[in-house]
PDB file of C-alpha atoms and ligand atoms in Angstrom:
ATOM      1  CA  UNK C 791      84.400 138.976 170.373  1.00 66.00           C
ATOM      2  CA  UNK C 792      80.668 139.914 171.154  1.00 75.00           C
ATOM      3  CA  UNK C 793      79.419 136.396 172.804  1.00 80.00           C
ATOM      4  CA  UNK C 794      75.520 137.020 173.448  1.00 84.00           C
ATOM      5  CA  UNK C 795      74.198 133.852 175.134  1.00 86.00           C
ATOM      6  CA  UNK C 796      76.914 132.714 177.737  1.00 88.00           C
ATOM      7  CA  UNK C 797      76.463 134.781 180.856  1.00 88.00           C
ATOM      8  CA  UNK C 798      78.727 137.305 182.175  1.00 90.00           C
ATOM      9  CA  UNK C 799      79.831 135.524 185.651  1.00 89.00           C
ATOM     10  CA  UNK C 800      78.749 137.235 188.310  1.00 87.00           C
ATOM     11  CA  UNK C 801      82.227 138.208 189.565  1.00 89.00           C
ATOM     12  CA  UNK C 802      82.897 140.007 186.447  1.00 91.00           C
ATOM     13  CA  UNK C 803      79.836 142.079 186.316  1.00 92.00           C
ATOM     14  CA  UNK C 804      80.721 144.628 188.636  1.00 92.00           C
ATOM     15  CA  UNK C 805      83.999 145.560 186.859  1.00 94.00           C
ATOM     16  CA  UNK C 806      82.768 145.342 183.776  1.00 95.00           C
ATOM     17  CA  UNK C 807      79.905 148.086 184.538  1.00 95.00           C
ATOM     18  CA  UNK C 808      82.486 150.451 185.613  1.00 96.00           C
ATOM     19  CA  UNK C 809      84.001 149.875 182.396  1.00 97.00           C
ATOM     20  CA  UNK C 810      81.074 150.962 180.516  1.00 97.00           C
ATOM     21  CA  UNK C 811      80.024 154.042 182.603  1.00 97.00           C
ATOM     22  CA  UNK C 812      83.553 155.104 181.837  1.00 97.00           C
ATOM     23  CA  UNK C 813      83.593 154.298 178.535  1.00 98.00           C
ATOM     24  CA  UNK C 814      80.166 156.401 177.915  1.00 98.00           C
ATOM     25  CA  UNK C 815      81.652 159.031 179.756  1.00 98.00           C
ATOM     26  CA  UNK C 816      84.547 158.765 177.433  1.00 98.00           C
ATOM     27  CA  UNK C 817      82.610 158.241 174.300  1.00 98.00           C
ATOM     28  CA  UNK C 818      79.711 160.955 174.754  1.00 98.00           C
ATOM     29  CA  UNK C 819      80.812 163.797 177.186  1.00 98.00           C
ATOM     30  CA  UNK C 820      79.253 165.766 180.261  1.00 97.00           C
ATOM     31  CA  UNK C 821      75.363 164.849 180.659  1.00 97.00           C
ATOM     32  CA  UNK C 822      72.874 166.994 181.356  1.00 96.00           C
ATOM     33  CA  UNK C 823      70.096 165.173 182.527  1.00 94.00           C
ATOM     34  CA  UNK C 824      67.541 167.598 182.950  1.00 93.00           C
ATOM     35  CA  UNK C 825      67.811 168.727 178.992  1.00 95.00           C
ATOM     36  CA  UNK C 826      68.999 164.876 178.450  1.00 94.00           C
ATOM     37  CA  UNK C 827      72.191 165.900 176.334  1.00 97.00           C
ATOM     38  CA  UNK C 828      75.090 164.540 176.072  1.00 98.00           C
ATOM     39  CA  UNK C 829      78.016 167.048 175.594  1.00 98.00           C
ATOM     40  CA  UNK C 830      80.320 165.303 172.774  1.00 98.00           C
ATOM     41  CA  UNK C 831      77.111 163.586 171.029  1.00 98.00           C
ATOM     42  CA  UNK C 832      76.033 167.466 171.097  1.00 97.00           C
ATOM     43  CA  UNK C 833      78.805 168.505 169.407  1.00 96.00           C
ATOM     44  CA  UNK C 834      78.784 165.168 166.973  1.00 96.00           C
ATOM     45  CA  UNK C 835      75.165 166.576 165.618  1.00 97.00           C
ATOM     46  CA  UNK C 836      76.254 169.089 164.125  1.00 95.00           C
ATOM     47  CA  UNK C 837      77.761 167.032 161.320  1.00 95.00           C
ATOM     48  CA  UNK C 838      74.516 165.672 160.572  1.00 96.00           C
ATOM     49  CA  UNK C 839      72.597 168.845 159.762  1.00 91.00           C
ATOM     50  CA  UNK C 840      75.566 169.911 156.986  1.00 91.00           C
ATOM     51  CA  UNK C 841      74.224 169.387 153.761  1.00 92.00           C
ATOM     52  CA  UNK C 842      75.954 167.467 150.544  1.00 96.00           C
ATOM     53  CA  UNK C 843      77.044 168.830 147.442  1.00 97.00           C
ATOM     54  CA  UNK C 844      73.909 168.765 146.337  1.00 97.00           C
ATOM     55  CA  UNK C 845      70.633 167.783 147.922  1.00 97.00           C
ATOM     56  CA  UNK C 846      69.091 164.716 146.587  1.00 98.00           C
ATOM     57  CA  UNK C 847      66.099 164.488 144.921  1.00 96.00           C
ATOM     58  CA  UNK C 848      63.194 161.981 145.468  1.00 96.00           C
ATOM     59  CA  UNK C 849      59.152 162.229 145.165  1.00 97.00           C
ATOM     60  CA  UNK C 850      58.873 164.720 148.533  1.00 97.00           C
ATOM     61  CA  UNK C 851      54.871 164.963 147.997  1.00 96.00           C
ATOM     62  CA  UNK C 852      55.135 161.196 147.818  1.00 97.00           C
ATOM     63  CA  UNK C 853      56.980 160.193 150.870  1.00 97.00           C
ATOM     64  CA  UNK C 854      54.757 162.885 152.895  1.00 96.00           C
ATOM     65  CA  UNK C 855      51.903 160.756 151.399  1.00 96.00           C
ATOM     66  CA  UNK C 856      53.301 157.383 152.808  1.00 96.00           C
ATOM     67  CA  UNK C 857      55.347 158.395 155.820  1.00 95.00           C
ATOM     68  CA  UNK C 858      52.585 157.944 158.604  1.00 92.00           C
ATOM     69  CA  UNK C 859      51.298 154.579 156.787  1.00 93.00           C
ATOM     70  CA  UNK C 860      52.187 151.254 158.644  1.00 90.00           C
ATOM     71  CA  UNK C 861      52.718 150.236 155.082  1.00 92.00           C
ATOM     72  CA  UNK C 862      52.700 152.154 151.794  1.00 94.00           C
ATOM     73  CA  UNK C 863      50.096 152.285 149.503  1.00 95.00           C
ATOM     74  CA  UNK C 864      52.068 152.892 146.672  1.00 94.00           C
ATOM     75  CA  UNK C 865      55.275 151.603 144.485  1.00 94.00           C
ATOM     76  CA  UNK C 866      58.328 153.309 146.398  1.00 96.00           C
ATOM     77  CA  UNK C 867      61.924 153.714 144.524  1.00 96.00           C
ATOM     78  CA  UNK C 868      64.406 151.446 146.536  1.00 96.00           C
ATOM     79  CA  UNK C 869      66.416 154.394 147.440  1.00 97.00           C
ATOM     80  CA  UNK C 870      62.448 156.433 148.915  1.00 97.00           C
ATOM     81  CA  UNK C 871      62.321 152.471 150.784  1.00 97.00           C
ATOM     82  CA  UNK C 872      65.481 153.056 152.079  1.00 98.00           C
ATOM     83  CA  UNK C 873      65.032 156.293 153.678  1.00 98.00           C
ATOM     84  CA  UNK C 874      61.639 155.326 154.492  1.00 97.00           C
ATOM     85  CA  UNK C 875      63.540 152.244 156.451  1.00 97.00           C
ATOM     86  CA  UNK C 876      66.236 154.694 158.085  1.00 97.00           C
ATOM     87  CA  UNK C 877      63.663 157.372 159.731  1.00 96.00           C
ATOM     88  CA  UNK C 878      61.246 154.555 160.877  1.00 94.00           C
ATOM     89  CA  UNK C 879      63.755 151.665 162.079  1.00 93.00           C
ATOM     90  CA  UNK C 880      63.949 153.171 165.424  1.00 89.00           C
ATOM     91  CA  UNK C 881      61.086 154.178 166.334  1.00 89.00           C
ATOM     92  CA  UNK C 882      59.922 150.561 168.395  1.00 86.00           C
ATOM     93  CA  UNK C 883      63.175 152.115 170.714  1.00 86.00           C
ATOM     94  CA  UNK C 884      62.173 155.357 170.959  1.00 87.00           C
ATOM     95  CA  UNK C 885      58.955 154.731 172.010  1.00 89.00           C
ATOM     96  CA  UNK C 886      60.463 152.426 174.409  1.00 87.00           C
ATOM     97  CA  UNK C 887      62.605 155.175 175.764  1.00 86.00           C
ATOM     98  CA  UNK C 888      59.509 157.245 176.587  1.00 86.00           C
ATOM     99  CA  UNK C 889      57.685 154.568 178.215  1.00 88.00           C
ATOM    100  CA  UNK C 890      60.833 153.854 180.813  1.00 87.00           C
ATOM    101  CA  UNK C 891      62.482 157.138 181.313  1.00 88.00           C
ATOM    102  CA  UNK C 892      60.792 157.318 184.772  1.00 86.00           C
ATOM    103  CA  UNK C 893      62.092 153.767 185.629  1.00 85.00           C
ATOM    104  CA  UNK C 894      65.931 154.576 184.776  1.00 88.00           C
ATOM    105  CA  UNK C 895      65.512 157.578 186.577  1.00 89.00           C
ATOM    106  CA  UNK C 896      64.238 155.963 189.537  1.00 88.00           C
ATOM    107  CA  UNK C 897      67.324 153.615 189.077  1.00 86.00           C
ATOM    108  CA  UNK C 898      69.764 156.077 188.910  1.00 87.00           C
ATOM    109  CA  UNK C 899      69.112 157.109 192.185  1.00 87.00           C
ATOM    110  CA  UNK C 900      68.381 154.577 193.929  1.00 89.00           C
ATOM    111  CA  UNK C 901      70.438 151.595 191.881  1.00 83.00           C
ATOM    112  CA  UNK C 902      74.252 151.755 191.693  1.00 86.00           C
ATOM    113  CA  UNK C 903      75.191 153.835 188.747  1.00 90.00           C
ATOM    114  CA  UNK C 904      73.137 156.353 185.759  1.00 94.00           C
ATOM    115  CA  UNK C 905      74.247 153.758 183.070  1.00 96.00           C
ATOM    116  CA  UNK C 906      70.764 153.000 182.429  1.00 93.00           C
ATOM    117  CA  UNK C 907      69.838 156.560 182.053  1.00 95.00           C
ATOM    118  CA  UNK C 908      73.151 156.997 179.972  1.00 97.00           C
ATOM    119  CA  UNK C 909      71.631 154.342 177.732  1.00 95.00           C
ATOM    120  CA  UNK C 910      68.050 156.303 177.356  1.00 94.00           C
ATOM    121  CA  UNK C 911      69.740 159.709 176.126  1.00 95.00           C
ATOM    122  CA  UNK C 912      71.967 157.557 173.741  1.00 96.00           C
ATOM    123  CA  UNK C 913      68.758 156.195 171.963  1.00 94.00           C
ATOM    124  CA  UNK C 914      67.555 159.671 171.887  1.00 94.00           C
ATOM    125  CA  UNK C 915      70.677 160.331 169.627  1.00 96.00           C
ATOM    126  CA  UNK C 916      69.948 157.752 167.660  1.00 96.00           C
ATOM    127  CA  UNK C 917      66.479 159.275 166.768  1.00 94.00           C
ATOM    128  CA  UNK C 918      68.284 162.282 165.727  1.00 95.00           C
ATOM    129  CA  UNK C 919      70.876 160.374 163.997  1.00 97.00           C
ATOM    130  CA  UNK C 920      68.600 158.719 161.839  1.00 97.00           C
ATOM    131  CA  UNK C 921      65.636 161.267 161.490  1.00 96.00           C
ATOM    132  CA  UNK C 922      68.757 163.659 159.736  1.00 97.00           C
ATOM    133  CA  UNK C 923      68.992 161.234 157.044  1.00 97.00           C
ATOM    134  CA  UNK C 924      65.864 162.721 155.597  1.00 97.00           C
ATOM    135  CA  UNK C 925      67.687 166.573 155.459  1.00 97.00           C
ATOM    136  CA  UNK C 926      69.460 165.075 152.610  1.00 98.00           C
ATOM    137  CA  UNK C 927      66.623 164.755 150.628  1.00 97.00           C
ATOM    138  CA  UNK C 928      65.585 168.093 152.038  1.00 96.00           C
ATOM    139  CA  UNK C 929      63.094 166.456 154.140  1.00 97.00           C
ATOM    140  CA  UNK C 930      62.506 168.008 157.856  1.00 94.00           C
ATOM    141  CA  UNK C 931      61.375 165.161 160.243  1.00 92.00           C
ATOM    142  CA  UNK C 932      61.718 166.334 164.101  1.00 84.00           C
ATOM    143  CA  UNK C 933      59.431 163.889 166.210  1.00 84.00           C
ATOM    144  CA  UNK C 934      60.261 159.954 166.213  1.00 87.00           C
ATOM    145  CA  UNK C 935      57.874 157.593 163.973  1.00 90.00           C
ATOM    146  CA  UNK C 936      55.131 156.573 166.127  1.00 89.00           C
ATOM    147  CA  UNK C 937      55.007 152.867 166.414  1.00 87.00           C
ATOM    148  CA  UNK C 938      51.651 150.761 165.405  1.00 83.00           C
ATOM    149  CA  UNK C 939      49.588 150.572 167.769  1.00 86.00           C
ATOM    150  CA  UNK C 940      49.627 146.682 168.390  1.00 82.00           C
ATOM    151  CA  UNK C 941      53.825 147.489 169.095  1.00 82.00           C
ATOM    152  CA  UNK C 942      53.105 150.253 171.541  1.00 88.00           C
ATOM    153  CA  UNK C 943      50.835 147.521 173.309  1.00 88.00           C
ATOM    154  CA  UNK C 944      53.578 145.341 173.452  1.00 83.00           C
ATOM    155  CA  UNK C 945      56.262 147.212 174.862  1.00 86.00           C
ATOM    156  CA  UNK C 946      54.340 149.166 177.043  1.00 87.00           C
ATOM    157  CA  UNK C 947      53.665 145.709 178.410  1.00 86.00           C
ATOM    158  CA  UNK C 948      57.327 145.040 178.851  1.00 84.00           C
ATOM    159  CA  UNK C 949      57.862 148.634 180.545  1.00 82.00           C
ATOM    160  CA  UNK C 950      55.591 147.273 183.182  1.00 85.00           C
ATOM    161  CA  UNK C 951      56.729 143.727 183.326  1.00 88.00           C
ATOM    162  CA  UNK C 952      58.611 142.004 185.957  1.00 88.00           C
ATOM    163  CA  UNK C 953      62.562 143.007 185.680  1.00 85.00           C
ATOM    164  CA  UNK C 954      63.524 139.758 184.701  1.00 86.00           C
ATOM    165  CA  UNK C 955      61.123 139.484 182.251  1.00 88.00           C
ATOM    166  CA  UNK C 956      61.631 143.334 180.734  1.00 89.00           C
ATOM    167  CA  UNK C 957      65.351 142.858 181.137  1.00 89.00           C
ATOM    168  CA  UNK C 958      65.264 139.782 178.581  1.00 92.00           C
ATOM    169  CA  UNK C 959      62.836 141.250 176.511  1.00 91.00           C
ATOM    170  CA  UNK C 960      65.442 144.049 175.998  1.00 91.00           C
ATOM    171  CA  UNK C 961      67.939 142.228 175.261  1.00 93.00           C
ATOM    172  CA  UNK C 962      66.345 140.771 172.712  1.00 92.00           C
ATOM    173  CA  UNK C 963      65.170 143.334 171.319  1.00 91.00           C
ATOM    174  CA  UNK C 964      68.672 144.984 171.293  1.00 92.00           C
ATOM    175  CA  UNK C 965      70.205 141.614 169.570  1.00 92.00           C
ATOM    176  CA  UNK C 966      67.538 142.240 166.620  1.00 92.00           C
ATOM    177  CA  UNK C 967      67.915 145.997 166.330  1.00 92.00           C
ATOM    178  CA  UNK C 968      71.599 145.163 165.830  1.00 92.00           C
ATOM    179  CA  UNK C 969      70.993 142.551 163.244  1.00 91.00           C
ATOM    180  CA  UNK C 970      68.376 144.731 161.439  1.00 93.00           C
ATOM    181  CA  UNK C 971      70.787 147.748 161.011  1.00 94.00           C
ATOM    182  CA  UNK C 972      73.599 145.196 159.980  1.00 93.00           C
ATOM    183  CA  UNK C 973      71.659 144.171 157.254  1.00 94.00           C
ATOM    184  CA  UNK C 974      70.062 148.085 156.479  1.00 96.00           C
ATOM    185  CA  UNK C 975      73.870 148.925 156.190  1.00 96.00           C
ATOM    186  CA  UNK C 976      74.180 145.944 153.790  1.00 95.00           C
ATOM    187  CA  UNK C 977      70.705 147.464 151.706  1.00 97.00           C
ATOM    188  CA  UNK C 978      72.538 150.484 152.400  1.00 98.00           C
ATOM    189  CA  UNK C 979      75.718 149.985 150.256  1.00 97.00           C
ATOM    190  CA  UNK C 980      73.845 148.181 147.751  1.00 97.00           C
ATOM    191  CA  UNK C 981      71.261 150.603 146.722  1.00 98.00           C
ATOM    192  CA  UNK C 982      73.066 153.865 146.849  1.00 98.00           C
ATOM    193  CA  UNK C 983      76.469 152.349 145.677  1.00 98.00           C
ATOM    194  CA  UNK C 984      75.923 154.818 141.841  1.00 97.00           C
ATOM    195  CA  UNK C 985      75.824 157.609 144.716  1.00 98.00           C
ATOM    196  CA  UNK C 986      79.388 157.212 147.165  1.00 98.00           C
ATOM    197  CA  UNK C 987      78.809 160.546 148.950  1.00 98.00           C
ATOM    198  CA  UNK C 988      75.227 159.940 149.661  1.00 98.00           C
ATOM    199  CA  UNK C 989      76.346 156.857 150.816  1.00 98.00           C
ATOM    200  CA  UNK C 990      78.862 157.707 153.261  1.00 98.00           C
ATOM    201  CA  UNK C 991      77.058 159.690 154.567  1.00 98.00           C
ATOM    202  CA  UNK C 992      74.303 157.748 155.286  1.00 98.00           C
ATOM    203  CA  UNK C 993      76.608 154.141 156.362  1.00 98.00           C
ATOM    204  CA  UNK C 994      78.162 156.664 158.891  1.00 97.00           C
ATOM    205  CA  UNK C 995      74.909 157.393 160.522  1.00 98.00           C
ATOM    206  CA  UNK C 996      74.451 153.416 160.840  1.00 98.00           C
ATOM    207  CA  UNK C 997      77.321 153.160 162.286  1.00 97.00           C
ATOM    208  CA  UNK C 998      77.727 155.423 164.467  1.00 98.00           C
ATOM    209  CA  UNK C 999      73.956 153.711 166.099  1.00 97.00           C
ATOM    210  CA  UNK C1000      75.612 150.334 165.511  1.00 96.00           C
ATOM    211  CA  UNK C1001      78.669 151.038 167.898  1.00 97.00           C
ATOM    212  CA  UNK C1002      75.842 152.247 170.974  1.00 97.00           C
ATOM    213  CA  UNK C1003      74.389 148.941 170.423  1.00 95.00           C
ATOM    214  CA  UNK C1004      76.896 146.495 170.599  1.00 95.00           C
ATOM    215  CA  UNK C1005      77.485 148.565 173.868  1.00 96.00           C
ATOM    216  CA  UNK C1006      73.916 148.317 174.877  1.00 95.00           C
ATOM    217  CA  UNK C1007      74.135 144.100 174.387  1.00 94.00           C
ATOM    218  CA  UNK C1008      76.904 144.470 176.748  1.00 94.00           C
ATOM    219  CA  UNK C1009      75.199 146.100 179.203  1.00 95.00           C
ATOM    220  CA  UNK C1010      71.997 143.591 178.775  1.00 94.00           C
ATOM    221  CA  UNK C1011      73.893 140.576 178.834  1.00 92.00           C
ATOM    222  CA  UNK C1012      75.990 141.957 181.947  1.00 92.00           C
ATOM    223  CA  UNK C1013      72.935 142.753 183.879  1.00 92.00           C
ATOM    224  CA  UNK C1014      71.247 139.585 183.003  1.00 92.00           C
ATOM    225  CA  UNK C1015      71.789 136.152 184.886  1.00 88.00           C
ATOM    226  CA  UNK C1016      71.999 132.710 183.028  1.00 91.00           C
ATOM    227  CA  UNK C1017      68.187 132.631 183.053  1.00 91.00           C
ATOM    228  CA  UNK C1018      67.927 135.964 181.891  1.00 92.00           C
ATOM    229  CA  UNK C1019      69.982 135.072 179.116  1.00 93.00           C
ATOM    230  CA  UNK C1020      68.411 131.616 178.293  1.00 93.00           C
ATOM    231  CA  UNK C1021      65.237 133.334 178.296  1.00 92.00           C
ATOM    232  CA  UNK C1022      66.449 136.222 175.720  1.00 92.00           C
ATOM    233  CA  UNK C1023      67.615 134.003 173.693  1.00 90.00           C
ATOM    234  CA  UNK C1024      64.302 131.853 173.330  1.00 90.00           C
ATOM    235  CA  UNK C1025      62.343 135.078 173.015  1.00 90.00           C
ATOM    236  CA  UNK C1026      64.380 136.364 170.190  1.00 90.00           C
ATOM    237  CA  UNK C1027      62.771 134.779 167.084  1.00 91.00           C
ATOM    238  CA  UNK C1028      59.214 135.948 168.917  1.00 90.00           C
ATOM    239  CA  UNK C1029      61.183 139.406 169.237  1.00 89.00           C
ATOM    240  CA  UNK C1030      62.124 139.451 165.008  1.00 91.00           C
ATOM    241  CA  UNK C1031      58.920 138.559 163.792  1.00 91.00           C
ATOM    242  CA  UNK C1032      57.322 141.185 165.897  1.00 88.00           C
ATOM    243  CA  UNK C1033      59.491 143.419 164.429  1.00 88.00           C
ATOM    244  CA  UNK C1034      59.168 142.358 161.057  1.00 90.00           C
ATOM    245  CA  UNK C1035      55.668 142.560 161.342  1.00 88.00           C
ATOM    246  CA  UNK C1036      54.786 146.133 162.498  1.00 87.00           C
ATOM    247  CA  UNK C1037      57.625 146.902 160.073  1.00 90.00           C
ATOM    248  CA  UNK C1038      56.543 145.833 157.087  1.00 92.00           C
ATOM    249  CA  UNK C1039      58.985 148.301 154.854  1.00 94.00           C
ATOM    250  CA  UNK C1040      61.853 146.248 155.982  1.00 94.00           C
ATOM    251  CA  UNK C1041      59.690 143.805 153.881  1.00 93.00           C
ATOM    252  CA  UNK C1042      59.622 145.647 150.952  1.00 95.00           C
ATOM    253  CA  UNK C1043      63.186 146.581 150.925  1.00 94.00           C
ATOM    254  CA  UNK C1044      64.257 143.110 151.755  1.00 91.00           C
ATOM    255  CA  UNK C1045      66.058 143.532 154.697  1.00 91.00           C
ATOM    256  CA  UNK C1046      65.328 140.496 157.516  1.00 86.00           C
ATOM    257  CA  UNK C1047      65.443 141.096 161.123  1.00 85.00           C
ATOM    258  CA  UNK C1048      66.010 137.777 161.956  1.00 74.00           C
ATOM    259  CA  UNK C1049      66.729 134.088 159.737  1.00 59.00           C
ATOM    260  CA  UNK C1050      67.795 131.635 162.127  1.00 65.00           C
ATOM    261  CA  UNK C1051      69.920 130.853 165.704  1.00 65.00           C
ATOM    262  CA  UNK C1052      72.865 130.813 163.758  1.00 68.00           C
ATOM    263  CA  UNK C1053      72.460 134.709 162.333  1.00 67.00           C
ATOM    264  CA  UNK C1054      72.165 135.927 165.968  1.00 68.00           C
ATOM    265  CA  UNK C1055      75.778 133.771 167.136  1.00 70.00           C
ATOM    266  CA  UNK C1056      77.283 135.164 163.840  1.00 74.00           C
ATOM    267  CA  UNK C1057      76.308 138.811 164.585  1.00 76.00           C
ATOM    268  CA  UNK C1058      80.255 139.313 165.665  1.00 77.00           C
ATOM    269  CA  UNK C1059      81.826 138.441 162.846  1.00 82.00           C
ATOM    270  CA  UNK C1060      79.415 140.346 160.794  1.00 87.00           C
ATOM    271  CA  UNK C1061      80.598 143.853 162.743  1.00 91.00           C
ATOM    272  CA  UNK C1062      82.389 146.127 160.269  1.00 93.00           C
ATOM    273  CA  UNK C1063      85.923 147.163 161.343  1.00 94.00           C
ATOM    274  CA  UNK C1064      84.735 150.335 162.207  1.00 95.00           C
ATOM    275  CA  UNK C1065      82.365 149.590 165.004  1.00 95.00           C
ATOM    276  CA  UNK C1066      84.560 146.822 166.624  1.00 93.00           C
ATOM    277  CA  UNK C1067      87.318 149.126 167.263  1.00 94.00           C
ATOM    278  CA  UNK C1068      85.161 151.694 168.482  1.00 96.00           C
ATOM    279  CA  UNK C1069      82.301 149.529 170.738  1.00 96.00           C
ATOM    280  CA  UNK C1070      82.557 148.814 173.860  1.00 96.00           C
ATOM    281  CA  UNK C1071      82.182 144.873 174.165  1.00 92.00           C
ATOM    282  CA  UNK C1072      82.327 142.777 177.137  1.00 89.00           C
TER     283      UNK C1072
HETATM  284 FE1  FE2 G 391      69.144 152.479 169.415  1.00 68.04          FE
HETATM  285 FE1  FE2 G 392      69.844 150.180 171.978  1.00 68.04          FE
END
């Protein structure tokens, strides 16, 4: 059971961290932290770069066209919203990664584990993950979505605020990128449900990121005290509609990042099978 706003006690948090780093260690092999691999996530890639039976068509010329928009110009299929959706959704994290590589770094050597850093080269998978949805269209993406300009504001802001304050901003921000692909995998299954293979392929992607980031609420939430916590939780509509604004094709394709206080305690039950077995959750 994933319980996001009572906080870890602090007798428990200790234990539990050891839990995770072994658990990453378990989960994603050797790192190399200079090249900022991971040796079993490495290996994992290579399914994503196999093609399908048959590559998928959709308006190329067009989605080239609307890609670097904030918000297309144009009418786009569900299934180009979609994809559109997929390569974009984590770019707000990647961006984030860049901004506080230095700062986990520092923290790795000087704090009491590399979980942190761990946690950076995971997001960087999920980059990859999701940029390879777009080889099935026969679409090459290799750099990240660059965020709006107003979002990069914010959170390089947040890189630079106090920990507390960065910490609980993270953790909301985690809580909402897990809502936001539970309901992609939702749009996910609906719209490509004439095409199974397709769509395999594509839920297995979202889950695969999913299962990271019920891990990476577990870290937050461990690492947070009960202020931490209250305050995460009274940032996180602030957190959604930030999202949903310098998002706007989750708009389009209908997919909310956040409704109410009672979507964020029901993210648990919402986790497919899949990822609950496979997370780690404390
Ligand atoms: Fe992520
Ligand atoms: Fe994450």
């Amino acid at each position: 059971m994933l319980d996001l706003f009572t906080p870890m006690p602090a007798d428990a948090q200790s234990a539990n961290r050891a839990a995770y780093r072994q658990f990453i260690f378990d989960r994603d092999g050797q790192p190399d932290f200079a090249m900022r691999t991971l040796s079993r996530r490495e290996e994992g890639m290579r399914r994503y770069t196999r093609p399908l039976s048959t590559l998928r068509e959709i308006d190329r010329s067009l989605f080239h066209e609307e890609y670097p928009r904030l918000k297309p110009r144009r009418t786009l299929s569900r299934e180009a919203l979609l994809l559109m959706t997929l390569v974009k959704i984590n770019a707000a994290e990647a961006y984030g990664v860049e901004r506080t590589l230095h700062l986990a770094t520092q923290r790795a050597q000087s704090g009491p584990d590399e979980v942190e850093l761990l946690l950076h080269i995971e997001e960087s998978y999920h980059t990859r993950i999701l940029l390879s949805t777009a080889l099935l269209y026969g679409i090459e993406l290799q750099e990240p979505f660059r965020p709006a300009s107003s979002l990069r504001t914010l959170i390089a802001a947040i890189a630079h605020a106090p920990e507390l304050v960065a910490r609980a901003l993270t953790f909301a921000g985690e809580i909402v990128g897990t809502i936001t692909f539970l309901n992609v995998l939702d749009a996910t299954r609906e719209i490509l449900r004439h095409d199974p293979e397709l769509r395999d392929a594509i839920e297995e992607r979202v889950l695969e990121v999913l299962t990271d980031e019920i891990g990476h609420i577990s870290f937050n939430r461990m690492v947070l005290g009960p202020a931490g916590v209250a305050s995460a939780r009274l940032v996180l509509p602030i957190v959604a509609e930030a999202v949903a604004r310098t998002m706007p094709v989750l708009g389009l394709l209908g997919v909310k990042t956040h409704s109410d206080d009672a979507a964020f305690i029901s993210t648990s039950s919402r986790l497919p099978e899949v990822v609950r077995k496979a997370a780690f959750v404390a």
